PDB file of C-alpha atoms and ligand atoms in Angstrom:
ATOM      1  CA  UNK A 683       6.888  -7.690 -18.320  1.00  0.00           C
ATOM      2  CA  UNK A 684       6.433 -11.194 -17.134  1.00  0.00           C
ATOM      3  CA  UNK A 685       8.051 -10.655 -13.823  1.00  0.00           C
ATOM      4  CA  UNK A 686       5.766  -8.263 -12.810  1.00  0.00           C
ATOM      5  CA  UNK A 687       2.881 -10.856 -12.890  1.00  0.00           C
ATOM      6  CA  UNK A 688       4.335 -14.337 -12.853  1.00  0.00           C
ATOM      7  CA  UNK A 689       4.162 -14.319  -9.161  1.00  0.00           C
ATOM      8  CA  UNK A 690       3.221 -11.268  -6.318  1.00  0.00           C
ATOM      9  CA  UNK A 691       6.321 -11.288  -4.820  1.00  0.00           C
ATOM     10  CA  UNK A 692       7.374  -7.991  -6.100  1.00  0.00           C
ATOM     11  CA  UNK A 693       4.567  -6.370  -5.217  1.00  0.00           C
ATOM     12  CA  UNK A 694       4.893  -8.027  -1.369  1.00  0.00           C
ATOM     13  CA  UNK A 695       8.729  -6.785  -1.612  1.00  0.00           C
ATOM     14  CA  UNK A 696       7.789  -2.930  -2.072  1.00  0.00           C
ATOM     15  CA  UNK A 697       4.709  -2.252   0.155  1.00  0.00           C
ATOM     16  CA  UNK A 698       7.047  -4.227   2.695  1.00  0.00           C
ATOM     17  CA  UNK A 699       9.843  -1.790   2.616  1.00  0.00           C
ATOM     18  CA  UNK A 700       7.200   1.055   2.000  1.00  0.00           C
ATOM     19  CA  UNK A 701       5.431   0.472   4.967  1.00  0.00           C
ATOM     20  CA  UNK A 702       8.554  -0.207   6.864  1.00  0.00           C
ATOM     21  CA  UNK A 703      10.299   2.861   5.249  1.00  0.00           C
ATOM     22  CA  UNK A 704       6.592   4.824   6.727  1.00  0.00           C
ATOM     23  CA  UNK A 705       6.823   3.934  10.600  1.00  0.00           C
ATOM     24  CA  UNK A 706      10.964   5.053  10.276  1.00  0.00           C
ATOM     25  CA  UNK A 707       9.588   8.321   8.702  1.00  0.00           C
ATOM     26  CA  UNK A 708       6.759   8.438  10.992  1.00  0.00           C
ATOM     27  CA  UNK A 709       8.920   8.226  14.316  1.00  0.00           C
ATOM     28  CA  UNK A 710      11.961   9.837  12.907  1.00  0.00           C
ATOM     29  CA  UNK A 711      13.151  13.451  14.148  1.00  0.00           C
ATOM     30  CA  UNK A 712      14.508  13.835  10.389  1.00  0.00           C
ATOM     31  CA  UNK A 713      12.571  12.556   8.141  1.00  0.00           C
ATOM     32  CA  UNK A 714      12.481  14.536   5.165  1.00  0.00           C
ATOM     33  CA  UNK A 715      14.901  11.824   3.541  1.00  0.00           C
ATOM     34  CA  UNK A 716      12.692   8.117   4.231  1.00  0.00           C
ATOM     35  CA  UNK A 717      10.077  10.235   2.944  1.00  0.00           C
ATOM     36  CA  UNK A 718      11.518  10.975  -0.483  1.00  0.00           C
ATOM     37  CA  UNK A 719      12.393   7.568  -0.561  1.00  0.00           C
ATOM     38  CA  UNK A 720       9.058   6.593   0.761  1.00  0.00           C
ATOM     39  CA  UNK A 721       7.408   8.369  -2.209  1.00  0.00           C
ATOM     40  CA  UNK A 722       9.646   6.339  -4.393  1.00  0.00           C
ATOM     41  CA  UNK A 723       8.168   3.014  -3.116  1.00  0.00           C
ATOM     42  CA  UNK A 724       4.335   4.472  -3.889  1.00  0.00           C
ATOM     43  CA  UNK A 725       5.192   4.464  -7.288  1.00  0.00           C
ATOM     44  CA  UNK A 726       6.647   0.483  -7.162  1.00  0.00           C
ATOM     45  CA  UNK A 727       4.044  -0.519  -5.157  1.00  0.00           C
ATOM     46  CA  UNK A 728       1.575   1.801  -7.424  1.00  0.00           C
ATOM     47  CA  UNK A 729       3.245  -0.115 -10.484  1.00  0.00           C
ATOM     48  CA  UNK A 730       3.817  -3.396  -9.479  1.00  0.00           C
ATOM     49  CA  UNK A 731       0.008  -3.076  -8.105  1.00  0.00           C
ATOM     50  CA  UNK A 732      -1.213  -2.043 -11.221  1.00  0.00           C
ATOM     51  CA  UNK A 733       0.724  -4.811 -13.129  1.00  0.00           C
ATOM     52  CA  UNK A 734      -1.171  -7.322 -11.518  1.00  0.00           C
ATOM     53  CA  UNK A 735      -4.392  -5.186 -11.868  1.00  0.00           C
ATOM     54  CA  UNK A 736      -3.923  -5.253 -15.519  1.00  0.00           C
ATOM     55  CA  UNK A 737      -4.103  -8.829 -16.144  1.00  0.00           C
ATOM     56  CA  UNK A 738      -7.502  -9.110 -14.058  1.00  0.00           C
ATOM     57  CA  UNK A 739      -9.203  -7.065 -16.715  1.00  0.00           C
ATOM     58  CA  UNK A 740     -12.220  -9.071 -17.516  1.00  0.00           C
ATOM     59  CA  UNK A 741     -12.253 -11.368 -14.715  1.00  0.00           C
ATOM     60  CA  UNK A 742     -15.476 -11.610 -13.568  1.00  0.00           C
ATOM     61  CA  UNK A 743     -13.853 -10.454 -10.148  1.00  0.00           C
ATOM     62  CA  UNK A 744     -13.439  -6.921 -11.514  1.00  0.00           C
ATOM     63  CA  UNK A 745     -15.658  -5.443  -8.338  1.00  0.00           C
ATOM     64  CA  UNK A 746     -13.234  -6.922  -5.692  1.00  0.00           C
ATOM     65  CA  UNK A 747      -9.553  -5.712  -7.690  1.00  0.00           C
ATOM     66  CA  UNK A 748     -11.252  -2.340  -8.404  1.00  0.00           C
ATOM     67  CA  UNK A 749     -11.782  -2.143  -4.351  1.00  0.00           C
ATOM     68  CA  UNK A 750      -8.438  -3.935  -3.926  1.00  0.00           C
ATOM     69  CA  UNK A 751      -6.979  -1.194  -6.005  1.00  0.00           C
ATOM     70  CA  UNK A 752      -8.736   1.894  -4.275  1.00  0.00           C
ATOM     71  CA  UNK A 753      -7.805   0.595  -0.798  1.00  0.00           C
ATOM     72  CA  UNK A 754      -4.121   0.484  -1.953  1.00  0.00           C
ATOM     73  CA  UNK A 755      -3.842   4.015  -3.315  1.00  0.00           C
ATOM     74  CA  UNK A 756      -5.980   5.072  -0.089  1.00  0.00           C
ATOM     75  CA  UNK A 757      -3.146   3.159   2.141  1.00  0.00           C
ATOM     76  CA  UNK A 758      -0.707   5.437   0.166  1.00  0.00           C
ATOM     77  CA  UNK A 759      -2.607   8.195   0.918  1.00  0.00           C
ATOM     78  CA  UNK A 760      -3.244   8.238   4.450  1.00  0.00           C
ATOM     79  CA  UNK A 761       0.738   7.188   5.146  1.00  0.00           C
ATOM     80  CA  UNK A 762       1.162  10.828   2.907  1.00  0.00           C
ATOM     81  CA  UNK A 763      -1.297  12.736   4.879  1.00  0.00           C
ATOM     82  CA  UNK A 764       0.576  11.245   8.531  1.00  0.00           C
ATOM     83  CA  UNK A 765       3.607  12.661   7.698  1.00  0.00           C
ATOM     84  CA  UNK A 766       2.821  15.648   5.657  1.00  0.00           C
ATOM     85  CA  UNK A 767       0.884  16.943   8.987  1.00  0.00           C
ATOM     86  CA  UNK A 768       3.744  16.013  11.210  1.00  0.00           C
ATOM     87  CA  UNK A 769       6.051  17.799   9.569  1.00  0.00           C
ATOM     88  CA  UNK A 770       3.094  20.282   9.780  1.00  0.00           C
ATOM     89  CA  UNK A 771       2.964  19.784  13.556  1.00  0.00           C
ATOM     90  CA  UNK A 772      -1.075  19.120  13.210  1.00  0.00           C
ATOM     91  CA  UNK A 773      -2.873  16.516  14.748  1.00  0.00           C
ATOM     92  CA  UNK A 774      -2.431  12.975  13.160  1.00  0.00           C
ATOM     93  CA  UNK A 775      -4.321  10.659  15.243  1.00  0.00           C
ATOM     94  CA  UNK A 776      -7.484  10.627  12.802  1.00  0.00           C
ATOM     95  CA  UNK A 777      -4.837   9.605   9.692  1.00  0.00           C
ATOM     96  CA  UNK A 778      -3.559   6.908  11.861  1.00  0.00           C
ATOM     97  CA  UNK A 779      -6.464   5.513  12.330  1.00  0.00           C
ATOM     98  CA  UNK A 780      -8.009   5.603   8.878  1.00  0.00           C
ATOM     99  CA  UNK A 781      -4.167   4.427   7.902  1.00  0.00           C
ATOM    100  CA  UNK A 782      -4.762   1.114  10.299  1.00  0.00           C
ATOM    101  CA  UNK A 783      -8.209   0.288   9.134  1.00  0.00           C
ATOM    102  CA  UNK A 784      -7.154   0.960   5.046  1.00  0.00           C
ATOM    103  CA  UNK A 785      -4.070  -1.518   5.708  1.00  0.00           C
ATOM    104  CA  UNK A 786      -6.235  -3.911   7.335  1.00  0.00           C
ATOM    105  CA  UNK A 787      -8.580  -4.148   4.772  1.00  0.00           C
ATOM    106  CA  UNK A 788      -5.808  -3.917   1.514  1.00  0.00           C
ATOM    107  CA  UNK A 789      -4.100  -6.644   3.401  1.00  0.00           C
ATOM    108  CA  UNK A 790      -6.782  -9.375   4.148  1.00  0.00           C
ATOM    109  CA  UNK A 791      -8.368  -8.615   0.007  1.00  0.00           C
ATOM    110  CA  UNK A 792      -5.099  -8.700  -1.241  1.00  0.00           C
ATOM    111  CA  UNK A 793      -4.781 -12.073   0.716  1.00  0.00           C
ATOM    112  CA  UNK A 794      -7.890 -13.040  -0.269  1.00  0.00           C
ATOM    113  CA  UNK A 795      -7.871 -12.466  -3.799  1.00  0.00           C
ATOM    114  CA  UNK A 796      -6.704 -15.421  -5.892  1.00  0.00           C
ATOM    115  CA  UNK A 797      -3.095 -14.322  -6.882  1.00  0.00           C
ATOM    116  CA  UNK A 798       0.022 -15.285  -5.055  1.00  0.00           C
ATOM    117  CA  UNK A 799      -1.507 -16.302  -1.296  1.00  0.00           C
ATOM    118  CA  UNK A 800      -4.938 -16.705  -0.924  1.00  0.00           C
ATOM    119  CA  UNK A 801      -5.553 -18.526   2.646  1.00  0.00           C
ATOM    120  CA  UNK A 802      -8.452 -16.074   3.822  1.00  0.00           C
ATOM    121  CA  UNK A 803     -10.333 -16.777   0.684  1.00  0.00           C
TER     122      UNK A 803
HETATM  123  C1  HEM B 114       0.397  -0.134   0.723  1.00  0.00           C
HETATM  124  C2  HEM B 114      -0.388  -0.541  -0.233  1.00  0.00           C
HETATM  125  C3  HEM B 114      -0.681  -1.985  -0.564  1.00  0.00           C
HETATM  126  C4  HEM B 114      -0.645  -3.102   0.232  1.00  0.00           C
HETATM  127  C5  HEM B 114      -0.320  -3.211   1.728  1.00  0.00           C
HETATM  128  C6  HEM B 114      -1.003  -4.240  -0.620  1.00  0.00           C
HETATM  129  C7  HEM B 114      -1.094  -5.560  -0.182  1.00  0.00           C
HETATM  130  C8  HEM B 114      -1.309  -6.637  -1.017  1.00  0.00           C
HETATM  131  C9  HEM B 114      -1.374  -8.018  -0.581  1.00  0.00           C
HETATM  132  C10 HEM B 114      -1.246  -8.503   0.855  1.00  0.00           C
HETATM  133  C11 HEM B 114      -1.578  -8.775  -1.685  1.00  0.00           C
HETATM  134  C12 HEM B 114      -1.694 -10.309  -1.734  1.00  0.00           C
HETATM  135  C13 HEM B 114      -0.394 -10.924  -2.152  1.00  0.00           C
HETATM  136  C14 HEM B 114      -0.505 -12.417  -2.282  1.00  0.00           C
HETATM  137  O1  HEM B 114      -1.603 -12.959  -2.104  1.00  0.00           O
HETATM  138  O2  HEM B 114       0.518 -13.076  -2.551  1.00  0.00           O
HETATM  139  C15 HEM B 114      -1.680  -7.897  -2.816  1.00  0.00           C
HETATM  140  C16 HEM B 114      -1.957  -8.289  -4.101  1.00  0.00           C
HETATM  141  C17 HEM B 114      -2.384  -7.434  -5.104  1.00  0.00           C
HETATM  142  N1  HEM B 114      -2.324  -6.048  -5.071  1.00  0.00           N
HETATM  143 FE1  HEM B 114      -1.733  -4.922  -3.523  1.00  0.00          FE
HETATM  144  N2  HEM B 114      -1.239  -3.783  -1.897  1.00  0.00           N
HETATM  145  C18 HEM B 114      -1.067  -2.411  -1.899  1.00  0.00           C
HETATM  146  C19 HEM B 114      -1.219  -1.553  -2.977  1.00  0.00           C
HETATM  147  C20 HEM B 114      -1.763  -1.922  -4.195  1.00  0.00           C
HETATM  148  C21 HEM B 114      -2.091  -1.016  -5.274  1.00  0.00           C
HETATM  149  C22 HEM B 114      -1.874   0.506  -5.228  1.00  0.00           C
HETATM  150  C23 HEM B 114      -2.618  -1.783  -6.280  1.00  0.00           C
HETATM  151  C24 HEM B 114      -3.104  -1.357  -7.625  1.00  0.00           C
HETATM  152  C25 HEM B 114      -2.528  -0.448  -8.349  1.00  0.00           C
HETATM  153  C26 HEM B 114      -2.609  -3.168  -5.856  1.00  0.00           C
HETATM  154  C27 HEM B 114      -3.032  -4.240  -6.599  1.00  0.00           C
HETATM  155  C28 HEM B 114      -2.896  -5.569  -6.240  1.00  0.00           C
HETATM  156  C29 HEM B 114      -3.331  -6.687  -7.060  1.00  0.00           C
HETATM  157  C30 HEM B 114      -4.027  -6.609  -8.422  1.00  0.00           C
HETATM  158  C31 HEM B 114      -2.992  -7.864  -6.343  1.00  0.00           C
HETATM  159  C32 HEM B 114      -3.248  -9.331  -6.749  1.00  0.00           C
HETATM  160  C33 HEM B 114      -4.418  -9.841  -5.917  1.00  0.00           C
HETATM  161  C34 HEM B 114      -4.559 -11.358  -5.979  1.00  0.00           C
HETATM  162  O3  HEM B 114      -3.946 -12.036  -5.128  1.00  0.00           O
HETATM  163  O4  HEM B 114      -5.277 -11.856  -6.861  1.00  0.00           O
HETATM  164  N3  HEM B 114      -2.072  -3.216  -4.575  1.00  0.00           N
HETATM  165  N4  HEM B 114      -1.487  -6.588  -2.392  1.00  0.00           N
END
């Protein structure tokens, strides 16, 4: 399983298209299909993720992946709750926000954690 941790590219590649795949869905009149496929990215980023997770066991950095981690799944989750309430037709502004502050923060850890890019650190 080397080439899920030799390098982060992977990883980059699939919450790239997931994200991208999430504003289609999001501002689509028909989304129902992006979302499956959306939900099929959470589990590559979710793997790819936890790939790299796995080989930080023991590091004494454990604190900052373990936040890096829940930040990830809580990106995943607030793109989920956006368009399950859509489709709903409730109110999505609050998920939108939380959404934009959770990528914020996954994005400038996961930038500054030592892996792959690390020019924040
Ligand atoms: C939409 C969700 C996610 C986004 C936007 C995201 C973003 C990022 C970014 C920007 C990096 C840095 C890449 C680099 O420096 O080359 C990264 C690395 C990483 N991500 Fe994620 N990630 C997400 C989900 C997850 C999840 C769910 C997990 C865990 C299961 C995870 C675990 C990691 C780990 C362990 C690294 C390596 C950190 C390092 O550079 O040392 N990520 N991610």
């Amino acid at each position: 399983m080397d080439f899920l941790t030799s390098s982060t590219h992977l990883h980059i590649t699939t919450w790239v298209v997931a994200l991208i795949l999430f504003f289609v869905a999001a501002f689509s009149a028909k989304p129902k299909g992006i979302h499956m496929a959306l939900r099929l990215f959470y589990i590559l980023v979710i793997i790819t993720g936890g790939a790299l997770f796995s080989v930080t066991m023991g590091s004494d950095m454990g604190m900052q992946y373990g936040i890096k981690f829940l930040l990830g799944i809580l990106v995943i989750g607030m793109m989920e709750m956006v368009l399950v309430r859509k489709a709903k037709n409730k109110p999505t502004t609050m998920f939108w926000v939380l959404f934009a502050i959770f990528l914020f923060a996954v994005l400038y850890m996961g930038f500054a954690l030592p892996m792959g890019q690390d020019f924040l650190a």
